[in-house]
Amino acid sequence: MGISAKPADGQLALAEMREFATFPSSTQRYIRRSLDIGLHRRDALELWSRDLVEAASIRAQSRIYDRLDTIKSMVPDDSGLDQVEPFMAPLVTVSAFDLGQDRLTSFSAYRFLYERLIGAGARPWLPGAFCAAASLPHLHPEKRRLLLQSISEAAATAAGWSNREPSFYPEWVEKVDTSKAPN
């Protein structure tokens, strides 16, 4: 006997898919690549590398993402300040790397990726980590301005966050040759 999802679960997954579809194609590609690296889904270097520069970027991202398991294990379960530093410092470092790749162009794209890399428990901490990483001097001032303007007041001042884990994890899809399809 199969287990069926509740209609609300399907609606939430569809909303996640719609949100993903609003991102530019370069952002979608970077999110899928990042999930492959961060979740160890497949060989990202083989799948995503188009040239030597991108191969170097993937290797660097893999080294930076080695911190994700530690970050996941340190997500604070409350707002106790004693838990913030060991969690936020590596999260801001990883976030700064991703924002420096110029593919995550908004807070919503960043949040979409990091909810999947770290989990729903990280949601309350993502606005702070994003703002900290987006403020760092390694980014061009115009890029900093655009990133910081992308976070809405509602996201920055939310009174609470859902603890529901994301259900849509975008993946690589092979192209299908439709030129040989039957009429």
JSON list of N, CA and C in Angstrom, two decimals, residues 50-83:
[
{"chain": "A", "resi": 50, "resn": "ARG", "atom": "N", "xyz": [32.66, 23.15, -17.51]},
{"chain": "A", "resi": 50, "resn": "ARG", "atom": "CA", "xyz": [32.69, 23.41, -18.95]},
{"chain": "A", "resi": 50, "resn": "ARG", "atom": "C", "xyz": [34.07, 23.85, -19.43]},
{"chain": "A", "resi": 51, "resn": "ASP", "atom": "N", "xyz": [34.91, 24.29, -18.49]},
{"chain": "A", "resi": 51, "resn": "ASP", "atom": "CA", "xyz": [36.25, 24.75, -18.86]},
{"chain": "A", "resi": 51, "resn": "ASP", "atom": "C", "xyz": [37.14, 24.72, -17.61]},
{"chain": "A", "resi": 52, "resn": "LEU", "atom": "N", "xyz": [38.40, 25.10, -17.77]},
{"chain": "A", "resi": 52, "resn": "LEU", "atom": "CA", "xyz": [39.35, 25.06, -16.65]},
{"chain": "A", "resi": 52, "resn": "LEU", "atom": "C", "xyz": [38.97, 26.02, -15.53]},
{"chain": "A", "resi": 53, "resn": "VAL", "atom": "N", "xyz": [38.44, 27.17, -15.87]},
{"chain": "A", "resi": 53, "resn": "VAL", "atom": "CA", "xyz": [38.04, 28.15, -14.86]},
{"chain": "A", "resi": 53, "resn": "VAL", "atom": "C", "xyz": [36.91, 27.59, -14.00]},
{"chain": "A", "resi": 54, "resn": "GLU", "atom": "N", "xyz": [35.91, 27.00, -14.66]},
{"chain": "A", "resi": 54, "resn": "GLU", "atom": "CA", "xyz": [34.79, 26.43, -13.90]},
{"chain": "A", "resi": 54, "resn": "GLU", "atom": "C", "xyz": [35.24, 25.22, -13.09]},
{"chain": "A", "resi": 55, "resn": "ALA", "atom": "N", "xyz": [36.15, 24.44, -13.60]},
{"chain": "A", "resi": 55, "resn": "ALA", "atom": "CA", "xyz": [36.68, 23.30, -12.85]},
{"chain": "A", "resi": 55, "resn": "ALA", "atom": "C", "xyz": [37.38, 23.79, -11.58]},
{"chain": "A", "resi": 56, "resn": "ALA", "atom": "N", "xyz": [38.15, 24.86, -11.69]},
{"chain": "A", "resi": 56, "resn": "ALA", "atom": "CA", "xyz": [38.81, 25.42, -10.51]},
{"chain": "A", "resi": 56, "resn": "ALA", "atom": "C", "xyz": [37.79, 25.95, -9.51]},
{"chain": "A", "resi": 57, "resn": "SER", "atom": "N", "xyz": [36.73, 26.57, -10.00]},
{"chain": "A", "resi": 57, "resn": "SER", "atom": "CA", "xyz": [35.67, 27.08, -9.13]},
{"chain": "A", "resi": 57, "resn": "SER", "atom": "C", "xyz": [34.97, 25.94, -8.39]},
{"chain": "A", "resi": 58, "resn": "ILE", "atom": "N", "xyz": [34.72, 24.84, -9.09]},
{"chain": "A", "resi": 58, "resn": "ILE", "atom": "CA", "xyz": [34.06, 23.68, -8.46]},
{"chain": "A", "resi": 58, "resn": "ILE", "atom": "C", "xyz": [34.97, 23.07, -7.40]},
{"chain": "A", "resi": 59, "resn": "ARG", "atom": "N", "xyz": [36.26, 22.97, -7.69]},
{"chain": "A", "resi": 59, "resn": "ARG", "atom": "CA", "xyz": [37.20, 22.43, -6.68]},
{"chain": "A", "resi": 59, "resn": "ARG", "atom": "C", "xyz": [37.22, 23.33, -5.44]},
{"chain": "A", "resi": 60, "resn": "ALA", "atom": "N", "xyz": [37.26, 24.64, -5.65]},
{"chain": "A", "resi": 60, "resn": "ALA", "atom": "CA", "xyz": [37.27, 25.57, -4.52]},
{"chain": "A", "resi": 60, "resn": "ALA", "atom": "C", "xyz": [35.96, 25.47, -3.74]},
{"chain": "A", "resi": 61, "resn": "GLN", "atom": "N", "xyz": [34.85, 25.37, -4.45]},
{"chain": "A", "resi": 61, "resn": "GLN", "atom": "CA", "xyz": [33.55, 25.23, -3.78]},
{"chain": "A", "resi": 61, "resn": "GLN", "atom": "C", "xyz": [33.48, 23.95, -2.98]},
{"chain": "A", "resi": 62, "resn": "SER", "atom": "N", "xyz": [34.03, 22.87, -3.51]},
{"chain": "A", "resi": 62, "resn": "SER", "atom": "CA", "xyz": [34.05, 21.60, -2.77]},
{"chain": "A", "resi": 62, "resn": "SER", "atom": "C", "xyz": [34.84, 21.73, -1.47]},
{"chain": "A", "resi": 63, "resn": "ARG", "atom": "N", "xyz": [35.98, 22.43, -1.52]},
{"chain": "A", "resi": 63, "resn": "ARG", "atom": "CA", "xyz": [36.77, 22.63, -0.30]},
{"chain": "A", "resi": 63, "resn": "ARG", "atom": "C", "xyz": [36.00, 23.49, 0.72]},
{"chain": "A", "resi": 64, "resn": "ILE", "atom": "N", "xyz": [35.38, 24.55, 0.25]},
{"chain": "A", "resi": 64, "resn": "ILE", "atom": "CA", "xyz": [34.60, 25.42, 1.14]},
{"chain": "A", "resi": 64, "resn": "ILE", "atom": "C", "xyz": [33.42, 24.65, 1.73]},
{"chain": "A", "resi": 65, "resn": "TYR", "atom": "N", "xyz": [32.75, 23.86, 0.89]},
{"chain": "A", "resi": 65, "resn": "TYR", "atom": "CA", "xyz": [31.56, 23.11, 1.32]},
{"chain": "A", "resi": 65, "resn": "TYR", "atom": "C", "xyz": [31.90, 21.96, 2.27]},
{"chain": "A", "resi": 66, "resn": "ASP", "atom": "N", "xyz": [33.18, 21.65, 2.44]},
{"chain": "A", "resi": 66, "resn": "ASP", "atom": "CA", "xyz": [33.56, 20.64, 3.44]},
{"chain": "A", "resi": 66, "resn": "ASP", "atom": "C", "xyz": [33.10, 21.06, 4.84]},
{"chain": "A", "resi": 67, "resn": "ARG", "atom": "N", "xyz": [32.82, 22.35, 5.03]},
{"chain": "A", "resi": 67, "resn": "ARG", "atom": "CA", "xyz": [32.37, 22.87, 6.33]},
{"chain": "A", "resi": 67, "resn": "ARG", "atom": "C", "xyz": [30.88, 22.65, 6.56]},
{"chain": "A", "resi": 68, "resn": "LEU", "atom": "N", "xyz": [30.14, 22.26, 5.55]},
{"chain": "A", "resi": 68, "resn": "LEU", "atom": "CA", "xyz": [28.68, 22.16, 5.68]},
{"chain": "A", "resi": 68, "resn": "LEU", "atom": "C", "xyz": [28.24, 21.17, 6.74]},
{"chain": "A", "resi": 69, "resn": "ASP", "atom": "N", "xyz": [28.89, 20.01, 6.83]},
{"chain": "A", "resi": 69, "resn": "ASP", "atom": "CA", "xyz": [28.50, 19.03, 7.85]},
{"chain": "A", "resi": 69, "resn": "ASP", "atom": "C", "xyz": [28.64, 19.61, 9.25]},
{"chain": "A", "resi": 70, "resn": "THR", "atom": "N", "xyz": [29.73, 20.34, 9.48]},
{"chain": "A", "resi": 70, "resn": "THR", "atom": "CA", "xyz": [29.93, 20.98, 10.78]},
{"chain": "A", "resi": 70, "resn": "THR", "atom": "C", "xyz": [28.85, 22.04, 11.01]},
{"chain": "A", "resi": 71, "resn": "ILE", "atom": "N", "xyz": [28.58, 22.84, 10.00]},
{"chain": "A", "resi": 71, "resn": "ILE", "atom": "CA", "xyz": [27.56, 23.89, 10.13]},
{"chain": "A", "resi": 71, "resn": "ILE", "atom": "C", "xyz": [26.20, 23.26, 10.45]},
{"chain": "A", "resi": 72, "resn": "LYS", "atom": "N", "xyz": [25.84, 22.19, 9.73]},
{"chain": "A", "resi": 72, "resn": "LYS", "atom": "CA", "xyz": [24.55, 21.51, 9.98]},
{"chain": "A", "resi": 72, "resn": "LYS", "atom": "C", "xyz": [24.45, 21.01, 11.42]},
{"chain": "A", "resi": 73, "resn": "SER", "atom": "N", "xyz": [25.55, 20.52, 11.94]},
{"chain": "A", "resi": 73, "resn": "SER", "atom": "CA", "xyz": [25.53, 19.97, 13.30]},
{"chain": "A", "resi": 73, "resn": "SER", "atom": "C", "xyz": [25.49, 21.05, 14.37]},
{"chain": "A", "resi": 74, "resn": "MET", "atom": "N", "xyz": [25.72, 22.30, 13.98]},
{"chain": "A", "resi": 74, "resn": "MET", "atom": "CA", "xyz": [25.79, 23.38, 14.97]},
{"chain": "A", "resi": 74, "resn": "MET", "atom": "C", "xyz": [24.64, 24.37, 14.86]},
{"chain": "A", "resi": 75, "resn": "VAL", "atom": "N", "xyz": [23.62, 24.07, 14.08]},
{"chain": "A", "resi": 75, "resn": "VAL", "atom": "CA", "xyz": [22.49, 25.00, 13.96]},
{"chain": "A", "resi": 75, "resn": "VAL", "atom": "C", "xyz": [21.90, 25.22, 15.35]},
{"chain": "A", "resi": 76, "resn": "PRO", "atom": "N", "xyz": [21.90, 26.46, 15.82]},
{"chain": "A", "resi": 76, "resn": "PRO", "atom": "CA", "xyz": [21.36, 26.73, 17.16]},
{"chain": "A", "resi": 76, "resn": "PRO", "atom": "C", "xyz": [19.88, 26.38, 17.23]},
{"chain": "A", "resi": 77, "resn": "ASP", "atom": "N", "xyz": [19.47, 25.79, 18.34]},
{"chain": "A", "resi": 77, "resn": "ASP", "atom": "CA", "xyz": [18.06, 25.44, 18.48]},
{"chain": "A", "resi": 77, "resn": "ASP", "atom": "C", "xyz": [17.26, 26.56, 19.14]},
{"chain": "A", "resi": 78, "resn": "ASP", "atom": "N", "xyz": [17.94, 27.60, 19.53]},
{"chain": "A", "resi": 78, "resn": "ASP", "atom": "CA", "xyz": [17.26, 28.78, 20.05]},
{"chain": "A", "resi": 78, "resn": "ASP", "atom": "C", "xyz": [18.11, 30.00, 19.76]},
{"chain": "A", "resi": 79, "resn": "SER", "atom": "N", "xyz": [17.75, 31.11, 20.33]},
{"chain": "A", "resi": 79, "resn": "SER", "atom": "CA", "xyz": [18.49, 32.34, 20.02]},
{"chain": "A", "resi": 79, "resn": "SER", "atom": "C", "xyz": [19.60, 32.61, 21.04]},
{"chain": "A", "resi": 80, "resn": "GLY", "atom": "N", "xyz": [20.02, 31.59, 21.77]},
{"chain": "A", "resi": 80, "resn": "GLY", "atom": "CA", "xyz": [21.09, 31.74, 22.74]},
{"chain": "A", "resi": 80, "resn": "GLY", "atom": "C", "xyz": [22.37, 32.21, 22.08]},
{"chain": "A", "resi": 81, "resn": "LEU", "atom": "N", "xyz": [22.91, 33.33, 22.53]},
{"chain": "A", "resi": 81, "resn": "LEU", "atom": "CA", "xyz": [24.08, 33.91, 21.90]},
{"chain": "A", "resi": 81, "resn": "LEU", "atom": "C", "xyz": [25.33, 33.05, 22.04]},
{"chain": "A", "resi": 82, "resn": "ASP", "atom": "N", "xyz": [25.36, 32.15, 23.00]},
{"chain": "A", "resi": 82, "resn": "ASP", "atom": "CA", "xyz": [26.54, 31.30, 23.17]},
{"chain": "A", "resi": 82, "resn": "ASP", "atom": "C", "xyz": [26.70, 30.31, 22.01]},
{"chain": "A", "resi": 83, "resn": "GLN", "atom": "N", "xyz": [25.63, 30.05, 21.27]},
{"chain": "A", "resi": 83, "resn": "GLN", "atom": "CA", "xyz": [25.68, 29.11, 20.15]},
{"chain": "A", "resi": 83, "resn": "GLN", "atom": "C", "xyz": [25.91, 29.82, 18.81]}
]
